[in-house]
Coordinates of C-alpha atoms and ligand atoms in Angstrom, one line a residue:
M1 CA 116.4 109.7 96.8
D2 CA 118.8 112.4 97.2
F3 CA 118.7 115.0 94.7
S4 CA 120.1 118.0 96.8
S5 CA 123.8 116.8 95.8
N6 CA 126.3 119.2 95.7
G7 CA 127.1 119.6 91.9
S8 CA 126.3 122.0 89.2
E9 CA 122.5 123.2 88.4
E10 CA 123.1 121.1 85.0
N11 CA 124.4 118.1 86.5
Q12 CA 121.3 118.0 88.9
L13 CA 119.3 118.6 85.9
Y14 CA 120.8 115.7 84.0
H15 CA 120.0 113.8 87.1
A16 CA 117.1 114.4 87.4
Q17 CA 116.2 113.4 83.6
I18 CA 118.0 110.3 84.3
H19 CA 115.8 109.6 87.0
L20 CA 112.7 110.8 85.4
Y21 CA 113.5 108.4 82.1
K22 CA 114.4 105.7 83.9
H23 CA 110.8 105.4 85.5
I24 CA 109.0 106.1 82.0
Y25 CA 110.8 103.4 80.3
G26 CA 110.6 100.9 83.8
F27 CA 107.8 99.2 81.7
I28 CA 110.5 97.7 79.0
N29 CA 112.0 95.7 82.0
S30 CA 109.0 94.0 83.0
M31 CA 108.1 93.5 79.1
A32 CA 111.6 91.7 78.6
L33 CA 110.9 89.6 81.7
K34 CA 107.8 88.5 80.1
S35 CA 109.5 87.8 76.8
A36 CA 112.2 85.5 78.4
V37 CA 109.8 83.7 79.8
E38 CA 107.6 83.1 76.9
L39 CA 110.7 82.1 74.8
G40 CA 111.7 80.0 77.4
I41 CA 115.1 81.3 77.7
A42 CA 115.8 79.9 81.2
D43 CA 114.5 76.5 80.4
A44 CA 116.8 76.4 77.2
I45 CA 120.1 77.0 79.5
Q46 CA 118.6 74.8 82.2
N47 CA 118.0 71.9 79.4
H48 CA 121.4 72.4 78.0
G49 CA 123.0 71.6 81.1
K50 CA 125.9 74.1 81.0
P51 CA 126.1 77.7 79.6
M52 CA 125.1 78.6 76.1
T53 CA 126.4 80.8 73.4
L54 CA 123.9 83.1 71.6
T55 CA 124.1 81.3 68.9
E56 CA 123.2 78.2 70.7
L57 CA 120.7 80.0 72.4
A58 CA 119.2 80.7 69.5
S59 CA 118.8 77.4 67.5
S60 CA 117.4 76.2 70.8
L61 CA 114.7 78.9 71.0
K62 CA 114.1 78.2 67.3
L63 CA 114.6 82.1 66.4
H64 CA 115.0 83.1 62.6
P65 CA 118.0 84.1 62.0
S66 CA 116.9 87.7 61.6
K67 CA 115.9 88.1 65.0
V68 CA 119.5 86.6 66.5
S69 CA 121.0 90.4 67.2
V70 CA 117.0 90.9 68.9
L71 CA 118.0 87.9 71.3
Y72 CA 121.8 89.3 71.7
R73 CA 120.0 92.7 73.2
L74 CA 117.2 90.9 74.9
L75 CA 119.9 89.3 77.2
R76 CA 122.2 92.4 77.1
L77 CA 119.4 94.2 79.2
L78 CA 118.3 90.9 81.0
T79 CA 122.0 90.4 82.0
H80 CA 122.0 94.1 83.4
N81 CA 119.3 93.3 85.3
G82 CA 120.5 90.3 87.3
F83 CA 118.6 87.5 85.2
F84 CA 121.4 86.1 83.4
A85 CA 125.3 86.2 83.7
K86 CA 127.6 86.3 80.7
T87 CA 131.0 85.0 80.6
T88 CA 133.9 85.6 77.6
L89 CA 135.9 83.0 76.9
M90 CA 138.5 82.6 74.1
S91 CA 136.9 80.2 71.6
G92 CA 140.0 78.9 70.4
K93 CA 139.6 79.7 66.9
E94 CA 142.1 82.4 65.6
G95 CA 141.5 83.5 69.5
E96 CA 138.2 84.8 69.0
E97 CA 135.9 85.7 71.9
E98 CA 133.2 84.2 72.7
T99 CA 130.3 84.8 75.3
I100 CA 128.6 82.3 77.4
Y101 CA 125.1 82.8 79.0
S102 CA 124.6 81.3 82.4
L103 CA 121.6 81.4 85.1
T104 CA 121.6 83.4 88.0
P105 CA 119.2 82.9 91.2
P106 CA 116.3 85.2 89.8
S107 CA 116.3 83.4 86.6
M108 CA 116.0 79.8 88.6
L109 CA 112.8 81.1 89.7
L110 CA 111.4 81.0 86.0
I111 CA 112.3 77.1 84.9
S112 CA 109.3 75.1 84.1
G113 CA 108.3 72.3 86.1
K114 CA 110.0 73.5 89.5
S115 CA 107.8 73.6 92.4
T116 CA 109.3 77.2 92.7
C117 CA 108.2 78.5 89.3
L118 CA 107.1 81.8 89.3
S119 CA 106.7 82.4 85.5
P120 CA 103.0 82.3 86.1
F121 CA 103.4 85.2 88.4
V122 CA 105.3 87.0 85.6
T123 CA 102.7 86.0 82.7
G124 CA 99.8 86.8 85.0
T125 CA 101.1 90.0 86.2
V126 CA 101.5 91.3 83.0
H127 CA 98.3 90.1 81.3
P128 CA 96.6 92.6 79.1
C129 CA 93.8 92.4 81.5
R130 CA 95.6 94.0 84.0
L131 CA 97.7 96.6 82.3
N132 CA 94.9 98.1 80.0
I133 CA 92.8 98.8 83.0
W134 CA 95.5 101.9 83.7
Y135 CA 94.1 103.7 80.7
S136 CA 91.0 104.3 82.8
S137 CA 92.6 106.0 85.8
T138 CA 91.8 109.2 85.1
K139 CA 88.2 108.1 85.0
W140 CA 88.8 106.1 88.3
L141 CA 90.4 109.0 89.9
T142 CA 87.7 111.2 89.0
E143 CA 84.5 109.3 90.0
E144 CA 82.9 109.2 93.2
K145 CA 82.5 105.5 93.4
E146 CA 84.7 103.3 95.8
L147 CA 85.6 100.7 93.4
S148 CA 89.0 99.6 92.2
L149 CA 90.7 100.7 89.1
F150 CA 90.2 97.3 87.7
E151 CA 86.2 97.2 88.4
S152 CA 85.9 100.5 87.1
A153 CA 87.6 100.3 84.2
R154 CA 86.1 96.7 83.4
G155 CA 82.4 96.4 85.4
E156 CA 83.3 93.3 87.0
T157 CA 85.8 92.8 90.2
F158 CA 88.7 91.0 89.7
W159 CA 87.3 87.9 91.7
D160 CA 84.2 87.7 89.2
Y161 CA 86.3 88.0 86.0
L162 CA 88.8 85.1 87.3
N163 CA 85.8 82.9 88.4
K164 CA 83.3 83.8 85.1
D165 CA 84.6 80.3 83.8
T166 CA 85.9 77.9 86.0
E167 CA 88.3 76.5 83.4
S168 CA 89.8 80.1 82.2
D169 CA 93.2 80.4 81.6
E170 CA 93.2 82.7 84.2
L171 CA 92.0 81.3 87.0
S172 CA 94.3 78.5 86.5
M173 CA 97.4 81.0 85.9
F174 CA 96.5 82.7 89.3
Q175 CA 95.9 79.8 91.0
E176 CA 99.6 78.7 89.5
A177 CA 101.1 81.4 90.4
M178 CA 99.8 81.4 94.3
A179 CA 101.1 78.0 94.6
A180 CA 104.4 78.5 93.3
D181 CA 104.5 81.2 95.8
S182 CA 103.5 79.1 98.5
Q183 CA 106.4 76.6 97.7
I184 CA 108.8 79.3 98.6
F185 CA 107.5 79.2 102.1
N186 CA 108.6 75.7 102.5
L187 CA 112.2 76.8 103.4
A188 CA 110.4 79.2 105.9
L189 CA 108.3 76.6 107.2
K190 CA 111.7 75.1 108.8
E191 CA 112.2 78.2 110.6
C192 CA 108.6 78.8 112.1
N193 CA 107.9 74.8 113.3
H194 CA 106.9 76.8 116.7
V195 CA 103.8 78.4 115.5
F196 CA 102.1 75.4 114.7
E197 CA 103.3 73.8 117.8
G198 CA 100.3 72.6 120.3
L199 CA 97.7 73.0 117.7
K200 CA 95.6 70.3 116.5
S201 CA 93.5 71.7 113.9
I202 CA 93.9 74.4 111.0
V203 CA 91.9 76.0 108.5
D204 CA 93.8 77.8 105.5
V205 CA 91.1 80.7 104.9
G206 CA 91.3 81.6 101.1
G207 CA 93.6 78.6 101.0
G208 CA 93.1 78.3 97.1
R209 CA 93.9 74.5 95.9
G210 CA 96.0 73.8 98.7
G211 CA 99.5 74.4 97.9
F212 CA 100.6 75.8 101.5
T213 CA 98.4 73.9 103.2
K214 CA 100.0 70.9 101.3
L215 CA 103.2 72.0 102.9
I216 CA 101.8 72.2 106.6
H217 CA 100.4 68.8 106.0
E218 CA 103.7 67.3 104.8
A219 CA 105.7 68.8 108.0
F220 CA 102.7 68.1 110.3
P221 CA 101.2 65.0 109.5
D222 CA 98.7 64.5 112.4
L223 CA 97.8 68.3 112.2
K224 CA 94.1 68.2 110.9
C225 CA 94.0 70.7 108.3
T226 CA 91.3 72.3 106.1
V227 CA 91.6 74.2 103.1
F228 CA 88.6 76.8 102.8
D229 CA 88.0 78.7 99.4
Q230 CA 85.3 79.7 97.5
P231 CA 83.5 76.5 96.2
Q232 CA 84.4 76.6 92.5
V233 CA 87.9 76.9 93.5
V234 CA 87.8 73.9 95.7
A235 CA 85.5 71.5 93.6
N236 CA 86.8 68.5 92.3
L237 CA 89.8 68.4 95.1
S238 CA 90.1 65.7 97.4
G239 CA 92.6 65.2 100.1
D240 CA 92.7 62.4 102.8
E241 CA 92.0 61.6 106.6
N242 CA 94.1 64.9 107.7
L243 CA 93.7 67.0 104.7
K244 CA 89.8 68.5 103.9
F245 CA 88.9 70.9 101.2
V246 CA 85.7 72.9 102.3
G247 CA 83.8 75.4 99.8
G248 CA 82.4 78.4 101.2
D249 CA 82.2 81.9 101.7
M250 CA 84.6 83.6 104.4
F251 CA 82.1 86.8 105.0
E252 CA 79.4 84.6 106.0
S253 CA 81.3 81.9 108.0
I254 CA 84.4 80.0 108.7
P255 CA 85.0 76.3 109.7
S256 CA 86.0 76.2 113.5
A257 CA 89.9 75.0 114.3
D258 CA 92.4 75.8 116.9
A259 CA 94.1 78.2 114.3
V260 CA 93.1 79.9 111.0
L261 CA 95.9 80.8 108.5
L262 CA 95.1 83.8 106.6
K263 CA 98.2 83.6 103.9
W264 CA 97.6 86.4 101.1
I265 CA 94.2 87.1 102.2
L266 CA 93.8 90.6 104.0
H267 CA 95.9 92.8 101.7
D268 CA 93.3 91.7 98.9
W269 CA 90.3 93.6 101.1
N270 CA 89.4 97.1 102.6
D271 CA 89.2 97.5 106.4
D272 CA 85.6 97.0 106.6
L273 CA 86.1 93.9 105.1
S274 CA 89.1 92.5 106.5
L275 CA 87.6 93.5 110.1
K276 CA 84.7 91.0 108.9
I277 CA 87.1 88.4 108.2
L278 CA 89.1 88.9 111.2
K279 CA 85.8 88.8 113.3
N280 CA 84.9 85.4 111.7
C281 CA 88.4 84.1 112.3
K282 CA 87.9 85.0 115.9
T283 CA 84.4 83.4 115.8
A284 CA 86.0 80.0 114.3
I285 CA 89.0 79.6 116.8
S286 CA 86.5 80.3 120.0
G287 CA 86.3 76.9 121.2
K288 CA 90.2 76.9 121.7
G289 CA 89.8 79.7 124.3
K290 CA 93.0 81.8 124.7
T291 CA 95.2 79.5 123.1
G292 CA 93.7 79.8 119.7
K293 CA 95.3 82.0 117.2
V294 CA 94.9 83.5 113.7
I295 CA 98.5 83.5 111.4
I296 CA 98.2 86.1 109.2
I297 CA 101.0 85.9 106.0
D298 CA 101.3 89.2 104.5
I299 CA 103.3 92.5 103.7
S300 CA 103.7 94.7 106.6
I301 CA 105.2 98.3 105.0
D302 CA 108.0 99.8 107.3
E303 CA 109.5 102.7 105.5
T304 CA 111.8 103.4 108.3
S305 CA 113.7 100.3 108.3
D306 CA 113.3 98.5 104.7
N307 CA 116.1 98.6 102.3
H308 CA 115.3 100.8 99.4
E309 CA 114.5 97.7 97.0
T310 CA 112.3 96.1 99.3
N311 CA 110.2 99.0 100.5
E312 CA 109.9 99.9 96.5
L313 CA 108.5 96.0 96.2
K314 CA 106.1 96.5 99.2
L315 CA 104.7 100.0 97.9
D316 CA 104.4 98.5 94.6
F317 CA 102.4 95.5 95.8
D318 CA 100.1 98.0 98.0
F319 CA 99.6 99.7 94.4
M320 CA 98.7 96.7 92.9
M321 CA 96.6 95.5 95.4
M322 CA 94.4 98.8 95.4
T323 CA 94.1 98.9 91.7
L324 CA 93.2 95.5 91.4
L325 CA 91.1 94.5 94.0
N326 CA 90.6 98.0 96.5
G327 CA 92.9 95.9 98.8
K328 CA 96.1 97.5 100.3
E329 CA 99.3 96.6 102.1
R330 CA 99.5 97.7 105.8
E331 CA 102.0 99.4 108.0
K332 CA 102.3 98.1 111.4
K333 CA 100.1 100.8 113.2
E334 CA 97.2 99.7 110.4
W335 CA 97.5 96.2 111.1
E336 CA 97.4 96.8 115.3
K337 CA 94.2 98.8 114.8
L338 CA 92.9 96.3 112.5
I339 CA 93.5 93.4 115.0
F340 CA 92.7 95.3 118.0
D341 CA 89.0 96.8 116.2
A342 CA 88.5 92.8 115.5
G343 CA 88.5 92.2 119.4
F344 CA 91.8 90.2 119.4
S345 CA 93.8 91.1 122.7
S346 CA 98.1 90.7 121.6
Y347 CA 99.7 90.0 118.3
K348 CA 103.1 89.4 117.5
I349 CA 105.0 90.3 113.9
T350 CA 108.4 88.2 112.6
P351 CA 109.6 89.0 109.1
I352 CA 109.5 86.0 106.9
C353 CA 110.7 85.3 103.4
G354 CA 112.3 88.4 103.1
F355 CA 109.7 90.8 102.2
K356 CA 107.0 89.3 104.0
S357 CA 105.7 89.4 107.7
L358 CA 104.0 86.6 109.8
I359 CA 101.5 87.9 112.3
E360 CA 100.3 85.8 114.8
V361 CA 97.0 87.1 116.5
Y362 CA 95.9 86.2 119.9
P363 CA 92.3 86.1 121.3
Ligands
LIG1 C1 95.5 85.7 96.8 S1 94.7 84.6 96.9 C2 95.6 83.8 98.4 C3 95.6 82.2 97.9 C4 96.3 81.5 99.3 N1 96.2 81.8 100.1 C5 98.0 81.3 99.0 O1 98.6 82.2 99.6 O2 98.6 80.6 98.2 C6 92.8 84.9 97.4 C7 92.5 83.8 97.7 O3 91.4 84.0 98.3 C8 89.7 83.5 97.9 N2 88.7 84.2 98.1 C9 88.2 85.2 97.6 N3 87.2 85.7 97.8 C10 86.6 84.4 99.1 C11 85.7 84.1 100.0 N4 84.4 85.0 99.8 N5 85.5 83.1 100.8 C12 86.7 82.3 100.8 N6 87.4 82.4 99.8 C13 87.8 83.6 99.0 C14 90.0 83.3 96.4 O4 89.6 82.0 95.7 C15 92.1 82.9 96.4 O5 92.2 81.2 96.3

């Protein structure tokens, strides 16, 4: 952000005010997106099979006629933010203009029923249980305890909250969101076949309900895959000969395999706990000697080379991990320290899926 630009003092002040206001009102973008998901705007356009006018959309969404102007303004904001595209046509009737709205690549990620639907990510992230904690941030920032904001505000960890009731909407929503995120990796899997070459077995630690492991299992049917997660997460899940679900605690021990996969795991935990997990991973692959490996999929922050949008997203993720779980997104030098402290001898970082990294770690 460059505020040192030429121009009068007044202009700099106006520019600064715009910048400040834009951040104050940033939550409106999230909430507008939430409203679009709740209304099912992307589904309506998709089901219609072609772009829709405002009137067609309002009727399909069963909005009260008094809310058509609200829908117009919601679409105007969301179109500005890249979620829909609008085209103005001459309708033929006395030369009147007609605007039609169509989907864009980001709103295609909000179509229900598609394996890449990220709507649960939207609803989960702006759920009141995650937003209300921010009203306790002063208490959190001034107290001595090393708790996440979530735990400080609610008196329970995010995991305890999710697991309180295995049938709760939150646990399902969370696992659904993770599964959709994993589907996006399907595209990346093709690029990283070499990562799985020569392996006979792999254990996906914290693998949830197996969304990602199932993709690996499809791509490499001879590879023995184990999804390892908390007992309540994998309860009642069954696989086949080469896909097993095992319940346990990664802080205690991890089933043995040629490779261990940690996708979206280490960013949930602070360095001490991440070290514990990595050491257990090292023990789990010890049977494979020097050719075993740990495959980490997580964010690697690089403020010097990332573009502004990607970097902002990574820093947002870091803040979310810190406040929700006391976890963190790591810079390259932090990854290196963690990996070497856990007793590994080398590693290789490859960017993957736009903003994530694949980190191969060797004993
Ligand atoms: C952020 S999710 C990642 C899920 C999955 N790897 C993915 O990318 O879709 C973290 C996972 O770690 C699991 N987990 C948390 N504590 C655990 C523990 N002590 N032992 C095993 N798994 C745990 C959670 O149940 C959850 O499924």
